[in-house]
Coordinates of C-alpha atoms in Angstrom, one line a residue:
I1 CA 49.6 174.6 76.6
N2 CA 45.9 175.2 76.7
A3 CA 46.1 175.0 80.5
E4 CA 48.9 177.4 80.5
Y5 CA 46.8 180.0 78.6
G6 CA 44.0 179.7 81.2
H7 CA 46.4 179.9 84.1
T8 CA 48.3 182.9 82.7
N9 CA 45.1 184.9 82.2
S10 CA 43.5 184.0 85.5
C11 CA 46.4 184.5 88.0
N12 CA 47.5 187.9 89.4
I13 CA 50.1 189.0 86.9
D14 CA 51.3 192.5 86.5
G15 CA 50.2 193.3 82.9
T16 CA 52.9 195.9 82.5
L17 CA 55.5 193.2 82.9
V18 CA 53.8 190.3 81.1
P19 CA 51.3 191.5 78.5
P20 CA 48.4 189.2 77.6
G21 CA 49.5 186.7 75.0
A22 CA 53.1 186.5 76.2
L23 CA 53.0 182.8 76.0
I24 CA 51.9 182.6 72.4
S25 CA 54.5 185.2 71.5
I26 CA 57.1 182.9 72.9
L27 CA 55.6 179.9 71.0
Q28 CA 55.4 181.6 67.7
K29 CA 58.5 183.8 67.6
G30 CA 60.8 182.6 70.5
L31 CA 60.7 179.0 69.1
Q32 CA 62.2 180.2 65.8
F33 CA 64.9 182.2 67.5
V34 CA 65.8 179.3 69.8
Q35 CA 65.9 176.9 66.9
A36 CA 68.3 179.2 65.1
E37 CA 70.5 179.7 68.1
I38 CA 70.9 176.0 68.8
S39 CA 71.8 175.5 65.2
L40 CA 74.7 177.9 65.4
S41 CA 78.2 176.5 66.2
D42 CA 80.7 178.6 68.1
D43 CA 82.2 179.8 64.8
G44 CA 78.9 181.0 63.5
I45 CA 78.3 178.2 61.1
I46 CA 74.6 177.0 60.9
A47 CA 74.2 173.3 61.3
T48 CA 72.0 171.7 58.7
D49 CA 71.4 168.4 60.5
S50 CA 70.0 169.7 63.8
D51 CA 66.6 168.5 64.9
S52 CA 63.7 171.0 64.7
L53 CA 62.0 172.0 67.9
S54 CA 58.2 171.6 68.0
L55 CA 55.9 174.2 69.7
I56 CA 55.2 171.7 72.5
E57 CA 58.9 171.0 73.1
A58 CA 59.7 174.6 73.3
V59 CA 57.7 175.3 76.4
I60 CA 60.4 174.3 79.0
P61 CA 61.7 176.5 81.8
D62 CA 65.3 175.9 81.0
I63 CA 64.9 177.6 77.6
Y64 CA 62.2 180.2 78.1
G65 CA 62.1 182.7 80.9
I66 CA 60.2 185.9 81.4
S67 CA 62.0 189.1 82.3
S68 CA 60.6 192.5 83.0
R69 CA 61.6 195.5 80.9
T70 CA 60.7 199.1 80.7
M71 CA 59.6 200.3 77.3
T72 CA 59.3 204.0 76.5
N73 CA 56.9 205.1 73.8
A74 CA 58.8 207.0 71.1
V75 CA 57.3 210.4 70.2
S76 CA 58.0 212.2 67.0
K77 CA 56.6 215.5 65.7
P78 CA 53.2 215.1 64.1
Y79 CA 53.3 215.4 60.4
D80 CA 50.2 216.3 58.3
I81 CA 50.2 214.3 55.1
D82 CA 49.9 216.6 52.2
N83 CA 49.5 219.5 54.7
N84 CA 45.7 219.4 54.5
E85 CA 43.9 218.1 57.5
N86 CA 40.5 218.6 55.9
D87 CA 41.0 216.2 53.0
I88 CA 40.2 213.0 54.8
P89 CA 37.4 213.2 57.4
H90 CA 36.7 210.5 60.0
V91 CA 35.2 207.3 58.7
K92 CA 31.7 207.8 57.3
F93 CA 29.7 205.4 55.2
E94 CA 26.5 205.8 53.2
D95 CA 25.6 202.1 53.1
P96 CA 22.2 201.2 54.5
D97 CA 22.2 199.4 57.8
V98 CA 21.4 195.7 57.8
T99 CA 20.4 193.5 60.6
M100 CA 21.8 190.1 61.6
M101 CA 20.0 186.8 61.6
L102 CA 21.3 183.4 62.8
D103 CA 19.7 180.3 61.5
T104 CA 18.0 178.4 64.3
T105 CA 17.6 175.0 62.7
E106 CA 18.7 171.8 64.5
E107 CA 22.4 171.5 65.2
Q108 CA 24.5 169.5 62.9
P109 CA 27.5 167.2 63.7
A110 CA 30.8 168.9 63.5
F111 CA 34.5 168.4 63.1
E112 CA 34.4 166.1 60.1
N113 CA 36.0 167.4 56.9
G114 CA 33.9 170.3 55.6
T115 CA 31.0 169.7 57.9
S116 CA 29.0 172.3 59.8
A117 CA 30.2 173.5 63.2
P118 CA 28.1 173.6 66.3
S119 CA 25.8 176.6 66.3
E120 CA 26.7 177.7 69.8
N121 CA 30.2 178.5 68.6
F122 CA 28.8 181.6 66.9
Q123 CA 27.4 183.8 69.6
P124 CA 25.2 186.8 68.8
E125 CA 26.0 189.8 71.0
D126 CA 23.1 190.8 73.2
H127 CA 24.5 194.2 74.2
N128 CA 23.4 197.7 73.8
D129 CA 26.5 198.5 71.9
E130 CA 25.9 195.8 69.2
S131 CA 26.8 197.0 65.7
K132 CA 24.0 197.9 63.2
E133 CA 26.6 197.3 60.4
N134 CA 26.0 193.6 60.3
V135 CA 26.2 190.5 58.0
F136 CA 23.9 187.5 57.7
I137 CA 25.4 184.2 58.9
N138 CA 23.7 180.8 58.6
K139 CA 25.2 178.2 61.0
D140 CA 25.0 175.6 58.2
N141 CA 27.6 177.6 56.4
I142 CA 30.2 177.3 59.3
R143 CA 32.6 174.5 58.4
H144 CA 35.7 172.9 59.8
F145 CA 38.6 171.5 57.8
P146 CA 41.2 169.5 59.7
H147 CA 45.0 169.2 59.7
D148 CA 46.9 166.7 61.8
K149 CA 48.5 169.4 63.9
E150 CA 47.9 173.0 64.8
V151 CA 47.3 175.4 61.9
F152 CA 49.4 178.5 61.8
S153 CA 48.4 180.3 58.6
C154 CA 45.7 180.5 55.9
V155 CA 45.6 182.6 52.8
W156 CA 43.0 182.8 50.0
N157 CA 43.9 182.5 46.3
P158 CA 43.4 186.0 44.9
V159 CA 41.6 184.7 41.8
T160 CA 39.6 181.6 42.9
D161 CA 37.9 180.4 46.1
K162 CA 40.8 178.2 47.0
L163 CA 42.2 178.4 50.5
A164 CA 45.8 177.4 51.3
T165 CA 46.6 176.5 54.9
G166 CA 50.0 175.8 56.6
S167 CA 50.4 173.6 59.7
G168 CA 52.7 172.0 62.2
D169 CA 52.1 168.7 60.4
S170 CA 54.7 169.9 57.8
T171 CA 52.0 170.1 55.1
I172 CA 50.2 172.8 53.1
R173 CA 46.7 172.0 52.1
I174 CA 44.7 173.6 49.3
W175 CA 40.9 173.5 49.9
D176 CA 38.3 174.0 47.3
M177 CA 35.8 176.3 49.0
V178 CA 33.3 176.2 46.1
D179 CA 32.9 172.4 46.4
T180 CA 33.7 171.7 50.0
S181 CA 33.0 168.0 49.6
K182 CA 36.3 167.6 47.7
E183 CA 39.4 166.3 49.5
P184 CA 42.1 168.9 49.8
I185 CA 45.3 168.9 47.8
V186 CA 48.0 167.9 50.3
L187 CA 51.5 169.4 49.7
K188 CA 54.3 167.9 51.8
H189 CA 56.8 170.7 52.4
A190 CA 59.1 168.4 54.4
A191 CA 59.0 164.6 54.9
C192 CA 58.7 163.7 58.5
S193 CA 59.0 160.0 59.5
G194 CA 60.5 157.9 62.2
N195 CA 62.4 160.1 64.7
D196 CA 62.1 163.2 62.6
K197 CA 60.7 166.2 64.4
K198 CA 57.8 168.1 62.8
L199 CA 58.7 171.0 60.6
D200 CA 56.2 173.9 61.0
I201 CA 55.1 175.8 57.9
T202 CA 56.0 179.4 58.8
A203 CA 54.9 181.4 55.7
L204 CA 52.6 181.2 52.8
D205 CA 51.9 183.5 49.8
W206 CA 50.0 183.2 46.5
S207 CA 51.2 184.8 43.3
P208 CA 49.0 187.7 42.2
N209 CA 47.6 185.6 39.3
G210 CA 46.7 182.8 41.7
E211 CA 48.8 180.2 39.7
F212 CA 51.6 179.6 42.2
L213 CA 51.9 179.1 45.9
A214 CA 55.1 179.8 47.9
S215 CA 55.8 178.3 51.3
G216 CA 58.5 178.7 53.9
C217 CA 59.4 176.2 56.6
L218 CA 61.1 176.1 60.0
N219 CA 63.9 174.1 58.4
G220 CA 64.8 177.1 56.2
S221 CA 63.6 175.8 52.9
T222 CA 61.3 177.6 50.4
K223 CA 59.1 175.8 47.9
I224 CA 57.1 176.9 44.9
F225 CA 54.0 174.9 43.9
K226 CA 51.5 175.2 41.1
N227 CA 47.9 175.7 42.3
T228 CA 47.2 172.1 41.2
G229 CA 49.7 170.8 43.7
E230 CA 52.7 170.2 41.4
L231 CA 56.1 171.0 43.0
L232 CA 58.1 173.4 40.8
H233 CA 61.1 174.5 42.8
T234 CA 62.8 174.0 46.1
F235 CA 65.3 176.6 47.4
K236 CA 67.6 176.0 50.4
I237 CA 69.1 179.5 50.7
H238 CA 68.8 180.6 54.2
G239 CA 69.6 177.5 56.2
A240 CA 67.5 178.9 59.1
P241 CA 63.8 179.4 59.8
I242 CA 61.9 181.4 57.2
F243 CA 59.8 184.2 58.8
A244 CA 58.4 186.0 55.7
L245 CA 58.1 185.6 51.9
K246 CA 56.3 187.7 49.3
F247 CA 55.7 187.7 45.6
N248 CA 56.0 191.0 43.9
C249 CA 52.9 192.6 42.3
K250 CA 53.7 190.9 38.9
G251 CA 54.7 187.6 40.3
Q252 CA 58.2 187.8 38.7
Y253 CA 60.2 187.8 41.9
L254 CA 59.9 186.2 45.4
V255 CA 61.6 187.8 48.3
T256 CA 62.4 185.7 51.4
G257 CA 63.8 186.5 54.9
G258 CA 64.2 184.8 58.2
M259 CA 66.6 184.0 61.0
T260 CA 69.7 185.1 59.0
P261 CA 71.2 188.5 58.3
S262 CA 70.1 188.2 54.6
V263 CA 67.1 189.0 52.5
V264 CA 67.1 187.0 49.3
V265 CA 65.2 187.8 46.0
I266 CA 64.5 184.9 43.7
D267 CA 63.9 185.3 40.0
L268 CA 61.1 182.9 39.3
Q269 CA 61.6 182.8 35.6
S270 CA 65.1 181.4 35.9
A271 CA 64.5 179.8 39.3
Q272 CA 67.8 181.3 40.5
Q273 CA 68.8 183.7 43.2
Y274 CA 68.6 187.2 41.8
Q275 CA 70.0 189.3 44.7
D276 CA 71.1 188.8 48.3
Y277 CA 70.9 191.8 50.7
K278 CA 73.1 191.6 53.8
F279 CA 72.1 194.5 55.9
N280 CA 74.3 193.7 58.9
P281 CA 76.4 190.7 58.1
S282 CA 78.5 190.9 61.2
N283 CA 75.4 190.3 63.4
L284 CA 74.6 186.6 62.9
M285 CA 71.5 186.9 65.1
E286 CA 69.9 189.6 63.1
A287 CA 66.6 188.4 61.7
T288 CA 64.2 189.7 59.1
M289 CA 60.7 189.8 60.7
D290 CA 58.5 190.9 57.8
I291 CA 58.8 192.0 54.1
H292 CA 56.3 193.9 51.9
W293 CA 56.6 195.1 48.3
Q294 CA 55.9 198.7 47.5
N295 CA 55.8 198.0 43.7
E296 CA 57.3 195.5 41.3
K297 CA 60.9 196.6 42.0
T298 CA 60.9 198.1 45.5
F299 CA 60.3 196.4 48.9
A300 CA 60.6 197.2 52.6
A301 CA 62.0 194.8 55.2
C302 CA 62.0 195.1 59.0
S303 CA 64.4 193.5 61.5
N304 CA 65.0 192.8 65.1
N305 CA 67.5 195.6 65.3
T306 CA 64.8 198.3 65.1
V307 CA 65.7 199.5 61.5
I308 CA 63.4 199.3 58.5
Y309 CA 65.2 198.9 55.1
V310 CA 63.8 200.0 51.8
C311 CA 65.5 198.2 48.9
R312 CA 65.3 198.4 45.1
L313 CA 66.1 195.6 42.8
G314 CA 69.5 196.0 41.1
L315 CA 70.9 198.3 43.7
E316 CA 73.3 196.8 46.2
K317 CA 72.4 198.9 49.2
P318 CA 69.0 200.1 50.6
I319 CA 67.7 203.3 49.1
K320 CA 66.2 204.3 52.5
Y321 CA 66.8 203.5 56.2
F322 CA 63.9 204.3 58.5
K323 CA 65.0 204.7 62.1
G324 CA 62.8 205.6 65.1
H325 CA 61.3 202.5 66.7
E326 CA 63.0 201.8 70.0
R327 CA 62.5 198.0 69.9
E328 CA 62.1 195.2 67.4
V329 CA 59.9 195.9 64.4
N330 CA 57.5 193.1 64.0
V331 CA 55.4 194.0 60.9
L332 CA 55.1 196.5 58.1
R333 CA 52.7 197.2 55.2
W334 CA 52.7 199.7 52.3
D335 CA 49.4 201.3 51.7
H336 CA 47.6 200.4 48.5
S337 CA 49.1 203.3 46.5
G338 CA 52.6 202.5 47.7
T339 CA 52.9 206.0 49.1
Y340 CA 53.0 205.4 52.8
L341 CA 54.5 202.6 54.9
A342 CA 53.1 201.5 58.3
S343 CA 55.1 199.6 60.9
G344 CA 54.4 198.0 64.2
S345 CA 56.9 197.4 67.0
E346 CA 57.6 195.9 70.4
D347 CA 57.9 199.5 71.6
R348 CA 54.1 199.5 71.6
T349 CA 53.7 202.0 68.8
A350 CA 52.9 202.0 65.1
R351 CA 54.5 204.5 62.8
I352 CA 53.8 206.0 59.4
W353 CA 56.7 206.6 57.0
S354 CA 57.2 208.1 53.5
L355 CA 60.1 207.9 51.1
K356 CA 59.9 211.7 50.9
S357 CA 60.9 212.1 54.6
D358 CA 63.7 210.8 56.8
E359 CA 61.5 211.1 59.9
C360 CA 58.3 209.2 60.6
L361 CA 55.2 211.2 59.7
H362 CA 53.2 210.0 62.7
T363 CA 53.8 207.9 65.8
L364 CA 50.5 206.2 66.6
Q365 CA 50.4 205.8 70.4
G366 CA 47.7 204.2 72.6
H367 CA 48.5 200.5 72.7
T368 CA 49.9 199.2 76.0
G369 CA 51.3 196.0 74.5
I370 CA 53.5 194.9 71.6
V371 CA 51.9 195.8 68.2
E372 CA 51.6 192.5 66.3
V373 CA 49.8 193.5 63.1
V374 CA 49.1 196.6 60.9
R375 CA 46.7 196.6 58.0
W376 CA 45.5 199.3 55.7
M377 CA 41.8 199.6 54.8
P378 CA 40.9 198.9 51.2
P379 CA 40.5 202.4 49.6
K380 CA 37.0 202.0 48.2
N381 CA 36.3 205.7 48.6
K382 CA 38.2 208.9 49.6
E383 CA 37.2 208.5 53.3
Q384 CA 38.9 205.1 53.5
K385 CA 42.2 206.2 51.8
F386 CA 44.3 206.6 55.0
M387 CA 42.6 204.3 57.4
L388 CA 44.9 201.9 59.3
A389 CA 44.1 199.1 61.8
T390 CA 46.6 197.9 64.4
A391 CA 46.4 194.8 66.7
S392 CA 48.3 194.4 69.9
Q393 CA 49.2 192.0 72.7
D394 CA 47.2 194.4 74.9
S395 CA 44.0 192.5 73.6
T396 CA 42.8 195.5 71.6
V397 CA 42.5 196.5 67.9
R398 CA 42.6 200.2 67.0
L399 CA 41.5 202.1 63.9
W400 CA 43.5 205.2 63.0
N401 CA 43.3 208.1 60.6
A402 CA 46.9 207.8 59.4
K403 CA 46.7 211.2 57.8
T404 CA 46.2 213.0 61.2
G405 CA 47.3 210.3 63.6
D406 CA 43.9 210.3 65.4
C407 CA 42.6 207.0 66.8
L408 CA 39.0 206.6 65.5
H409 CA 38.0 203.4 67.3
N410 CA 39.3 201.1 70.0
Y411 CA 37.9 197.6 69.6
N412 CA 38.3 196.1 73.1
R413 CA 36.2 193.0 73.4
H414 CA 39.0 190.4 73.2
T415 CA 40.5 189.2 76.5
C416 CA 44.0 188.2 75.2
A417 CA 46.6 189.1 72.6
V418 CA 45.2 189.8 69.1
L419 CA 47.4 188.0 66.5
S420 CA 45.6 188.7 63.3
I421 CA 43.3 191.3 61.7
C422 CA 41.9 191.6 58.2
F423 CA 39.5 194.1 56.5
S424 CA 36.7 192.8 54.3
P425 CA 37.3 193.8 50.6
C426 CA 34.5 196.4 50.8
G427 CA 36.0 198.0 53.9
R428 CA 32.9 197.8 56.0
F429 CA 34.0 195.0 58.3
L430 CA 37.1 194.1 60.2
A431 CA 37.9 190.6 61.5
S432 CA 40.3 189.8 64.3
G433 CA 41.7 186.6 65.8
S434 CA 43.1 186.2 69.3
V435 CA 44.8 184.0 71.8
D436 CA 41.4 184.0 73.7
R437 CA 40.3 181.4 71.0
T438 CA 37.8 183.7 69.4
F439 CA 37.6 185.6 66.2
K440 CA 35.4 188.6 66.0
I441 CA 33.8 190.6 63.2
W442 CA 33.5 194.3 63.8
G443 CA 31.6 197.1 62.1
V444 CA 34.0 199.7 60.9
K445 CA 31.4 202.4 60.6
D446 CA 30.4 202.4 64.3
G447 CA 33.3 200.5 65.9
M448 CA 30.9 197.9 67.4
L449 CA 31.0 194.1 67.5
V450 CA 29.0 192.3 64.8
N451 CA 29.6 188.8 66.1
N452 CA 31.9 186.5 67.9
Y453 CA 33.1 182.9 67.1
Q454 CA 34.3 180.8 69.9
G455 CA 36.9 178.3 68.6
G456 CA 38.7 175.4 70.2
G457 CA 42.2 176.9 70.1
V458 CA 44.2 180.0 69.6
I459 CA 43.2 181.8 66.4
S460 CA 46.5 182.7 64.7
E461 CA 45.2 184.0 61.3
V462 CA 41.9 185.4 59.9
C463 CA 41.4 186.3 56.2
W464 CA 38.6 187.2 53.8
N465 CA 38.3 185.9 50.3
S466 CA 38.5 188.3 47.3
T467 CA 34.8 188.7 47.0
G468 CA 34.1 189.2 50.7
N469 CA 31.5 186.5 51.1
K470 CA 33.8 184.0 52.9
I471 CA 36.0 184.3 55.9
A472 CA 38.6 181.8 57.1
A473 CA 40.5 181.4 60.3
S474 CA 43.4 179.0 61.3
S475 CA 43.3 177.5 64.8
E476 CA 45.7 175.8 67.2
D477 CA 43.1 173.0 67.7
T478 CA 44.2 171.6 64.2
N479 CA 41.1 173.1 62.4
V480 CA 40.6 175.6 59.7
I481 CA 37.3 177.4 60.1
M482 CA 35.4 178.7 57.1
I483 CA 32.3 180.8 57.3
E484 CA 30.2 181.8 54.3
L485 CA 28.4 185.1 54.7
T486 CA 25.3 186.1 52.8
S487 CA 23.6 189.4 52.1
E488 CA 20.1 187.9 52.9
S489 CA 18.8 186.3 56.0
G490 CA 17.8 183.1 54.2
S491 CA 14.6 182.9 56.3

C-alpha cells in the first residue's frame, strides 16, 4: 500500500480524473461499501456470518476500479447571514507574536510505548512565509504509542487528558497522557482469533461528561464502555458497517448510522433503541455518512444520495430536507451556536445552511477535489464566530468567512489528500493530517505554516486536547503520535 501511494503521486496522472488521495478514499470508504455489498443476498437480506474485509485485502483490481467522471460545481445565490456584511470582518487577532524553538539535545530512541520520537520528524520551516504565530515544541515531548495494526481514529476525553484510539486490530485503547508511563486500557470491540478477519474500529465518541466511550465497528456492532474500561452495553442494530455515532450534548442519547438506510437513536438510560429513522427504506444501498447534533433533541444526518436530513426526537419524519449538493455528502457540522450547518461533498463544494431557509446560504467554491472535512473555529471572540475550515482531496485546506462566503486563506503545503483538520481550543492554530504522511500546524492569523511533522504512515486523524497544550494524530504505521506544546521555549 505504501508503495502504491508513492507510485500514484509520482506517475503522470490527470488530476482532474483521479484526485490526490484517491487510493486512501477507496481504502477508507470503498472498503465499507464493498463489505456491505458482499453481505447482501439477492433478496436484500444482510448476512451476519460473512467475513470482514481488511484494508489490505480490499486493494485488488477485481473489486476496485477507477472511472473518470465530470463533476459540476453547484452555484446558489449568495446569502448574507443576518443581512449585515460589516458585522464580521476578516480574521484579526490581538495576541502578541511568539517565536518557535526546537530543543536540540541529543536524539532519543523511538517507537517504544510512550517514548520520544526522533527529532528529525519535526521539521522547522526555513521559508520566508513561515508563520510568526507559533508554538514551542520540545522534541522530548513527542511520543509514539503503538497499536498492533493501523490506527484510524483518535479522540480526546473532553474532561481529562485521556486519549481514546481505534485501530484495525479490533481494539480501542485509552491512554493516560498525564502519566504516559502507564499501560493503556485495552478494550476489545470484537474478538479475533484463528481464521477470523480483523474488524476495524470505524467510529469513536466520548460522552460530554467524559464518563463513557462509544465505539462503532466494521461488523455493525456498537459498544458503550466506561472510561475505566468496563463494558456496559453492546448493540447489534444495523448489521452493517458503522460510519458515524455521536452522543447528544447531555449524553442522554447516542445516534448511530452506517451502511444501512437507517439512523438509530439509542436511549442510554434504558439501554434500548429509542427511535429508528428510515429515510429511504426502498434503497438498500443508501448509507449514512455523518451525523451531528444541533442540540439535545435535534440532529442532522447526511447520506450518499446527496440529501441532508434534520431530525427531531419524537417526530417520525425529518423536520427539514436540505437539497443542493450534486454528489454524495461526506461530512457535516453545526456551528457552536447550532444556528448554521456546514456540509462537504464529493461535488467539490462546501455549503452553509440554516433552518430558516430552504436554500443554502452560501456555496463555498474553490476546492478542486472532494471535500472530506468541515470544521468551525471555536468562537472565542466576535471575529471568529463564522470562521469555517474545509479540507479536500486536492491537498489543500481553506479558511472561509461563512457569513460572506469569502475564502480567507488557502493552506497549500500538503502534497496529497487532507483527511483531517482540527482547530486548537483558542482558535489561533489549525492542525491538518494528510495522505502525504505529515501533519502540519498552521497559524490562523496569517495563514502560514508553523511546523511540519513527518510520520511513518498516512495521518487519518488529528485532534487537540481540551486545554490546547497537547495534539494527537493517528497513523497508518500503527502508531498514535502525541505532542505536548508549551508556551515557553524551555531553554
